Short mmCIF file of C-alpha atoms in Angstrom, two decimals:
data_model
loop_
_atom_site.label_atom_id
_atom_site.label_comp_id
_atom_site.label_asym_id
_atom_site.label_seq_id
_atom_site.Cartn_x
_atom_site.Cartn_y
_atom_site.Cartn_z
CA MET A 53 7.49 -19.97 21.11
CA ASP A 54 4.07 -20.91 22.45
CA LEU A 55 0.79 -20.93 20.54
CA GLU A 56 -0.30 -17.60 22.00
CA ALA A 57 2.85 -15.88 20.73
CA ARG A 58 2.41 -17.43 17.29
CA ALA A 59 -1.19 -16.27 17.09
CA SER A 60 -0.22 -12.78 18.20
CA ILE A 61 2.52 -12.53 15.57
CA LEU A 62 0.13 -13.79 12.92
CA ARG A 63 -2.48 -11.16 13.82
CA ALA A 64 0.17 -8.47 13.50
CA GLY A 65 1.07 -9.66 10.01
CA ILE A 66 -2.55 -9.80 8.89
CA ALA A 67 -3.01 -6.17 9.99
CA ALA A 68 -0.59 -5.03 7.25
CA PRO A 69 -1.85 -3.09 4.22
CA SER A 70 -2.33 -4.72 0.83
CA ALA A 71 -3.50 -3.51 -2.57
CA ASP A 72 -7.29 -3.04 -2.50
CA ASN A 73 -7.28 -4.95 0.82
CA SER A 74 -6.63 -8.22 -1.03
CA GLN A 75 -4.65 -9.76 1.87
CA PRO A 76 -2.66 -12.04 -0.50
CA TRP A 77 -0.85 -14.09 2.14
CA ARG A 78 -0.69 -17.71 3.25
CA PHE A 79 1.19 -18.86 6.34
CA ALA A 80 2.50 -22.20 7.55
CA TRP A 81 4.12 -22.87 10.91
CA SER A 82 6.60 -25.65 11.63
CA GLY A 83 7.79 -25.39 15.19
CA ASP A 84 9.39 -21.96 15.54
CA ASP A 85 9.66 -21.56 11.77
CA LEU A 86 7.15 -19.64 9.68
CA ASP A 87 6.77 -19.68 5.90
CA ILE A 88 5.04 -16.80 4.11
CA HIS A 89 3.57 -17.55 0.70
CA ILE A 90 1.64 -15.46 -1.79
CA ASP A 91 -1.94 -16.66 -2.09
CA ALA A 92 -2.42 -17.52 -5.76
CA ASP A 93 -6.19 -17.02 -5.44
CA ARG A 94 -5.75 -13.41 -4.29
CA SER A 95 -2.80 -12.28 -6.40
CA GLY A 96 -1.82 -12.03 -10.04
CA SER A 97 -4.33 -9.36 -11.08
CA VAL A 98 -3.45 -6.99 -13.93
CA SER A 99 -1.52 -4.55 -11.74
CA ASP A 100 0.03 -7.45 -9.82
CA THR A 101 1.89 -8.82 -12.84
CA ARG A 102 5.14 -10.35 -11.60
CA HIS A 103 3.64 -10.13 -8.08
CA VAL A 104 4.75 -6.52 -7.54
CA LEU A 105 1.77 -5.60 -5.36
CA SER A 106 1.78 -8.96 -3.57
CA ASP A 107 5.51 -8.66 -2.82
CA LEU A 108 4.94 -5.16 -1.49
CA ALA A 109 2.15 -6.43 0.77
CA ALA A 110 4.24 -9.43 1.88
CA GLY A 111 7.06 -7.10 2.88
CA ALA A 112 4.69 -4.99 4.98
CA CYS A 113 3.23 -8.14 6.55
CA MET A 114 6.68 -9.50 7.38
CA GLU A 115 7.81 -6.21 8.94
CA ASN A 116 4.72 -6.08 11.14
CA MET A 117 5.56 -9.56 12.39
CA ILE A 118 9.20 -8.72 13.08
CA ILE A 119 8.33 -5.54 14.96
CA HIS A 120 5.64 -7.21 17.05
CA ALA A 121 7.81 -10.25 17.80
CA ARG A 122 10.53 -7.98 19.20
CA SER A 123 8.00 -6.58 21.66
CA LEU A 124 7.41 -10.18 22.79
CA GLY A 125 11.12 -10.91 23.19
CA PHE A 126 11.79 -12.74 19.90
CA ASP A 127 14.15 -11.98 17.04
CA ALA A 128 13.90 -13.29 13.46
CA ASP A 129 16.33 -14.92 11.05
CA VAL A 130 14.83 -14.17 7.62
CA ALA A 131 15.51 -15.88 4.29
CA THR A 132 13.64 -14.25 1.41
CA PHE A 133 12.59 -16.21 -1.69
CA PRO A 134 14.14 -19.38 -0.26
CA HIS A 135 13.29 -21.63 -3.21
CA GLN A 136 13.82 -20.44 -6.79
CA ASP A 137 11.40 -23.02 -8.17
CA ASP A 138 8.55 -21.62 -6.06
CA PRO A 139 8.05 -17.92 -6.89
CA GLN A 140 5.16 -17.63 -4.44
CA TRP A 141 7.27 -18.63 -1.44
CA VAL A 142 8.47 -15.19 -0.37
CA ALA A 143 10.04 -15.77 3.05
CA HIS A 144 11.14 -18.33 5.61
CA ILE A 145 11.44 -16.96 9.14
CA HIS A 146 13.04 -18.68 12.12
CA TRP A 147 12.04 -17.13 15.43
CA HIS A 148 14.32 -17.37 18.46
CA PRO A 149 14.56 -15.69 21.87
CA ALA A 150 16.16 -12.26 21.62
CA LEU A 151 19.55 -11.67 23.21
CA VAL A 152 17.99 -8.83 25.19
CA PRO A 153 14.73 -9.06 27.16
CA ALA A 154 11.39 -8.07 25.64
CA ARG A 155 11.39 -4.31 25.22
CA SER A 156 8.94 -1.60 24.37
CA GLU A 157 8.54 -1.18 20.62
CA PRO A 158 6.82 2.13 19.80
CA LEU A 159 6.00 0.98 16.28
CA ALA A 160 4.34 -2.18 17.61
CA THR A 161 1.71 -0.09 19.39
CA ALA A 162 0.72 1.44 16.04
CA ILE A 163 0.15 -1.82 14.14
CA GLU A 164 -3.55 -2.07 15.00
CA GLN A 165 -4.08 1.70 14.71
CA ARG A 166 -2.57 2.13 11.24
CA HIS A 167 -5.11 2.77 8.48
CA THR A 168 -5.66 4.46 5.13
CA ASP A 169 -7.39 7.84 5.27
CA ARG A 170 -8.80 9.01 1.93
CA ARG A 171 -10.53 12.10 3.29
CA PHE A 172 -9.28 15.65 2.59
CA PRO A 173 -8.05 18.27 3.21
CA TRP A 174 -5.56 17.56 5.98
CA ARG A 175 -3.85 20.12 8.17
CA GLY A 176 -0.15 20.79 8.62
CA PRO A 177 2.63 21.64 8.52
CA ILE A 178 4.82 18.55 8.93
CA ASP A 179 8.00 19.78 10.58
CA ALA A 180 11.54 18.82 9.62
CA ASN A 181 11.99 16.62 12.70
CA THR A 182 8.95 14.53 11.79
CA ARG A 183 10.09 14.19 8.20
CA GLU A 184 13.49 12.99 9.38
CA ARG A 185 11.91 10.45 11.74
CA LEU A 186 9.95 9.00 8.83
CA ALA A 187 13.01 8.98 6.56
CA ALA A 188 15.07 7.26 9.27
CA GLN A 189 12.54 4.43 9.42
CA ALA A 190 12.88 3.82 5.67
CA ARG A 191 16.67 3.70 6.02
CA GLN A 192 16.34 0.89 8.60
CA ILE A 193 15.82 -1.41 5.61
CA PRO A 194 19.05 -1.62 3.57
CA GLY A 195 18.89 0.12 0.20
CA GLN A 196 15.54 1.81 0.83
CA ARG A 197 14.97 5.54 1.18
CA LEU A 198 12.26 8.15 1.43
CA TYR A 199 12.22 11.14 -0.92
CA TRP A 200 10.37 14.40 -0.28
CA PRO A 201 9.48 16.54 -3.33
CA THR A 202 9.98 20.03 -1.89
CA SER A 203 10.72 22.53 -4.66
CA PRO A 204 7.83 23.95 -6.73
CA TYR A 205 9.15 22.06 -9.77
CA GLU A 206 9.33 18.73 -7.90
CA ARG A 207 5.93 19.19 -6.34
CA LYS A 208 4.37 20.01 -9.72
CA LEU A 209 6.06 17.01 -11.35
CA ALA A 210 4.93 14.66 -8.56
CA LEU A 211 1.35 15.89 -8.85
CA ARG A 212 1.41 15.32 -12.61
CA ILE A 213 2.81 11.79 -12.19
CA ILE A 214 0.18 10.74 -9.66
CA ARG A 215 -2.71 12.37 -11.50
CA THR A 216 -1.68 10.72 -14.78
CA ALA A 217 -1.56 7.27 -13.17
CA GLU A 218 -4.88 7.70 -11.36
CA THR A 219 -6.54 8.92 -14.55
CA LEU A 220 -5.23 5.90 -16.42
CA ARG A 221 -6.95 3.60 -13.91
CA PHE A 222 -10.28 4.88 -15.24
CA LYS A 223 -9.28 5.18 -18.92
CA SER A 224 -7.86 1.68 -19.36
CA PRO A 225 -10.61 -0.98 -19.56
CA LYS A 226 -8.31 -3.53 -17.92
CA LEU A 227 -7.43 -1.26 -15.02
CA HIS A 228 -11.01 -0.05 -14.70
CA ALA A 229 -12.28 -3.64 -14.37
CA GLU A 230 -9.59 -4.43 -11.80
CA LEU A 231 -10.36 -1.33 -9.75
CA PHE A 232 -14.12 -1.82 -9.51
CA SER A 233 -13.89 -5.58 -8.97
CA SER A 234 -12.31 -4.85 -5.58
CA VAL A 235 -15.14 -2.57 -4.40
CA ARG A 236 -17.79 -4.49 -2.45
CA PHE A 237 -20.84 -2.43 -3.36
CA SER A 238 -23.08 -5.10 -1.81
CA THR A 239 -22.00 -3.94 1.67
CA GLY A 240 -23.62 -0.54 1.11
CA TRP A 241 -22.25 2.87 2.09
CA ARG A 242 -22.44 2.42 5.84
CA ASN A 243 -20.81 -0.95 6.50
CA THR A 244 -17.35 -2.47 6.20
CA CYS A 245 -16.19 -5.85 4.91
CA GLU A 246 -13.43 -8.27 5.83
CA GLU A 247 -11.89 -8.37 2.34
CA GLY A 248 -11.79 -5.92 -0.55
CA LEU A 249 -12.86 -2.29 -0.33
CA ALA A 250 -16.11 -1.26 1.31
CA PRO A 251 -17.57 1.82 -0.40
CA ALA A 252 -17.69 3.54 3.00
CA THR A 253 -13.86 3.58 3.13
CA LEU A 254 -13.47 5.43 -0.19
CA ALA A 255 -14.52 8.89 1.04
CA VAL A 256 -16.86 9.46 -1.92
CA GLU A 257 -19.12 12.45 -1.28
CA PRO A 258 -22.82 11.46 -0.89
CA PRO A 259 -24.02 13.34 -4.03
CA MET A 260 -21.41 11.50 -6.13
CA ARG A 261 -22.12 8.00 -4.84
CA PRO A 262 -24.78 6.99 -7.40
CA ILE A 263 -22.55 8.18 -10.25
CA PHE A 264 -19.50 6.41 -8.85
CA GLN A 265 -21.46 3.19 -8.45
CA ALA A 266 -22.74 3.44 -12.02
CA LEU A 267 -19.18 3.85 -13.31
CA ARG A 268 -18.41 0.23 -12.43
CA HIS A 269 -20.20 -0.77 -15.66
CA PRO A 270 -17.77 -0.61 -18.62
CA ALA A 271 -20.35 0.86 -21.01
CA VAL A 272 -21.14 3.67 -18.57
CA MET A 273 -17.45 4.36 -17.99
CA ARG A 274 -16.80 4.52 -21.73
CA ALA A 275 -19.70 6.93 -22.24
CA PHE A 276 -18.58 9.19 -19.40
CA ASN A 277 -14.99 9.14 -20.62
CA HIS A 278 -16.12 10.89 -23.79
CA LEU A 279 -17.02 13.76 -21.44
CA GLY A 280 -13.61 13.73 -19.76
CA THR A 281 -14.72 11.89 -16.63
CA ALA A 282 -11.47 9.93 -16.23
CA THR A 283 -9.52 13.18 -16.13
CA LEU A 284 -11.95 14.62 -13.60
CA LEU A 285 -11.67 11.52 -11.41
CA GLY A 286 -7.87 11.72 -11.56
CA TRP A 287 -8.12 15.34 -10.46
CA ARG A 288 -10.48 14.48 -7.58
CA SER A 289 -8.73 11.31 -6.37
CA ALA A 290 -5.15 12.53 -6.67
CA TYR A 291 -4.39 16.12 -7.66
CA LEU A 292 -6.84 17.93 -5.38
CA PRO A 293 -6.27 16.00 -2.13
CA ILE A 294 -2.50 16.07 -2.59
CA ARG A 295 -2.53 19.76 -3.50
CA LEU A 296 -4.44 20.51 -0.29
CA SER A 297 -2.30 18.31 1.98
CA PRO A 298 0.92 19.46 3.66
CA GLY A 299 3.06 16.38 3.05
CA LEU A 300 4.04 14.15 0.16
CA CYS A 301 6.86 11.62 -0.01
CA VAL A 302 7.77 8.58 -2.08
CA CYS A 303 9.36 5.27 -1.08
CA VAL A 304 12.35 4.67 -3.37
CA MET A 305 13.94 1.27 -3.95
CA PRO A 306 17.30 0.64 -5.68
CA SER A 307 15.94 -1.67 -8.42
CA ASP A 308 12.80 -3.41 -9.65
CA GLU A 309 14.00 -6.86 -8.56
CA ARG A 310 11.59 -8.79 -6.37
CA GLN A 311 14.00 -8.67 -3.41
CA ASP A 312 13.89 -4.88 -3.52
CA VAL A 313 10.10 -4.74 -3.93
CA LEU A 314 9.75 -6.94 -0.83
CA ALA A 315 12.21 -4.71 1.04
CA CYS A 316 10.29 -1.64 -0.11
CA GLY A 317 7.18 -3.12 1.49
CA ARG A 318 9.08 -3.45 4.76
CA ALA A 319 10.30 0.15 4.56
CA LEU A 320 6.84 1.41 3.61
CA GLN A 321 5.34 -0.24 6.68
CA ARG A 322 7.94 1.23 9.03
CA VAL A 323 7.30 4.70 7.62
CA TRP A 324 3.53 4.26 7.89
CA LEU A 325 3.73 3.04 11.49
CA GLU A 326 6.00 5.94 12.44
CA ALA A 327 3.52 8.31 10.80
CA THR A 328 0.75 6.74 12.88
CA VAL A 329 2.78 7.24 16.06
CA ALA A 330 3.24 10.90 15.05
CA GLY A 331 -0.53 11.35 14.65
CA LEU A 332 -0.41 11.66 10.87
CA SER A 333 -3.05 10.45 8.44
CA VAL A 334 -1.77 8.58 5.40
CA GLN A 335 -3.06 7.76 1.93
CA PRO A 336 -0.84 5.63 -0.34
CA TYR A 337 -0.65 5.91 -4.13
CA ALA A 338 1.01 2.86 -5.69
CA ALA A 339 -0.33 3.19 -9.25
CA PRO A 340 2.40 5.56 -10.56
CA GLY A 341 5.29 3.35 -9.46
CA VAL A 342 3.68 0.07 -10.45
CA LEU A 343 2.54 1.24 -13.90
CA SER A 344 5.93 2.79 -14.64
CA LEU A 345 7.74 -0.53 -14.12
CA GLY A 346 6.48 -1.76 -17.50
CA PHE A 347 5.14 -5.06 -16.17
CA VAL A 348 1.43 -4.22 -16.29
CA PRO A 349 -0.13 -5.39 -19.61
CA VAL A 350 -2.22 -2.30 -20.34
CA GLU A 351 -3.76 -1.73 -23.75
CA PRO A 352 -1.31 -0.61 -26.48
CA ALA A 353 -2.83 2.87 -26.54
CA PHE A 354 -1.55 3.47 -22.99
CA LEU A 355 1.97 2.02 -23.22
CA GLN A 356 3.48 5.40 -24.01
CA THR A 357 1.82 6.89 -20.94
CA CYS A 358 3.39 4.22 -18.76
CA SER A 359 6.79 4.83 -20.34
CA GLN A 360 6.50 8.55 -19.66
CA LEU A 361 5.65 7.80 -16.04
CA ARG A 362 8.99 5.98 -15.76
CA VAL A 363 10.85 8.93 -17.30
CA ASP A 364 9.17 11.42 -14.99
CA LEU A 365 9.73 9.30 -11.88
CA ASP A 366 13.42 9.02 -12.73
CA LYS A 367 13.58 12.80 -13.03
CA LEU A 368 11.86 13.20 -9.69
CA CYS A 369 13.63 10.75 -7.41
CA GLY A 370 16.34 8.86 -9.27
CA PRO A 371 18.64 7.02 -8.79
CA GLY A 372 16.47 4.07 -7.97
CA HIS A 373 12.76 3.65 -8.55
CA GLY A 374 9.96 5.42 -6.72
CA LEU A 375 7.32 2.78 -6.00
CA VAL A 376 4.76 4.20 -3.55
CA PHE A 377 3.78 7.81 -2.86
CA LEU A 378 2.36 8.73 0.54
CA ARG A 379 0.08 11.70 1.11
CA LEU A 380 0.46 12.95 4.70
CA GLY A 381 -1.26 15.38 7.01
CA TYR A 382 -3.06 15.83 10.31
CA ALA A 383 -6.76 14.93 10.24
CA ARG A 384 -9.20 16.42 12.73
CA SER A 385 -10.54 12.98 13.64
CA ALA A 386 -10.10 9.30 12.87
CA PRO A 387 -12.10 7.99 9.89
CA GLN A 388 -15.39 6.42 10.82
CA HIS A 389 -14.87 3.34 8.63
CA ARG A 390 -11.81 1.14 8.21
CA SER A 391 -11.16 -1.93 6.06
CA GLY A 392 -11.60 -5.22 7.87
CA ARG A 393 -9.54 -8.41 7.86
CA ARG A 394 -10.37 -12.05 7.32
CA ALA A 395 -10.25 -14.47 10.23
CA PRO A 396 -6.75 -15.91 10.86
CA ALA A 397 -7.99 -19.44 10.11
CA SER A 398 -8.70 -18.42 6.51
CA PHE A 399 -4.99 -17.94 5.84
CA ASP A 400 -4.33 -21.69 5.92
CA THR A 401 -2.30 -21.54 9.09
CA ALA A 402 -0.87 -24.72 10.56
CA PRO A 403 -0.73 -25.22 14.34
#
């Protein structure tokens, strides 16, 4: 594998999604072998306890690399969590020439196009054939599946789960601090940034922008919460856009073990890339699944809420554990602003 192929594979991995655009990866090459590590400086936040969000992002990163490498004529031998004494070493990949020549990989063409779209409403419907194509991509990763809440009861339950989790992100001081620390208000409302969330990508309506920016201050958030603002924000950020969108599904993994979280990230990325190929817009919601695992050290007053999220998720899509919801639909146009990425050199790559 030459340097150009390595660089190309690395760029594909970096294009993967990560929680709040944290990009928590480090890479090291040794010949045709690549090690993927979690970046300790960009992981371990409150919601990333036990590296759930970082493992999810690492799985998506790894799947991007595997898909892109196949388009270049390389296959991968993957060992996940190769050293028990190093919990941040998530994968060791050996690349080798594929048994068949380089072939067209439809998902590879979508890697650079994939993005989060927080606007609403989105048009539909999403036909049964498209839903099956997305579900088939999830099944490509052993043990993973996609679940579609379709009945009125399931849809109502899913909406309640997501709205509860999104509301909690504004009610809990720990989660509130984590959320707003990722927003780069210094970039303004017209620019993007290479790390974290630029305000322009959040689809906040212009009249609400000064209020939203003020809510980053804990004292302001506490004062507004007395007026029910957290509930209103949960309604605006989750219930309303999902209620107005034609598609909702959830990535379900068989257990909460790190191996399955990593695999869920791989399945999530395949689904998202297939959705991009199909012309769908996507917005992920990871808070319900992550908070329901019981790993996140929220304040005692909110522990019961997290426990109820687990109960409701089990009712919705058990057996297994629903980790990431995806809101789906057809947007009239591509979003004007997208999250950026750091330069490849900043990921501590070795030649």
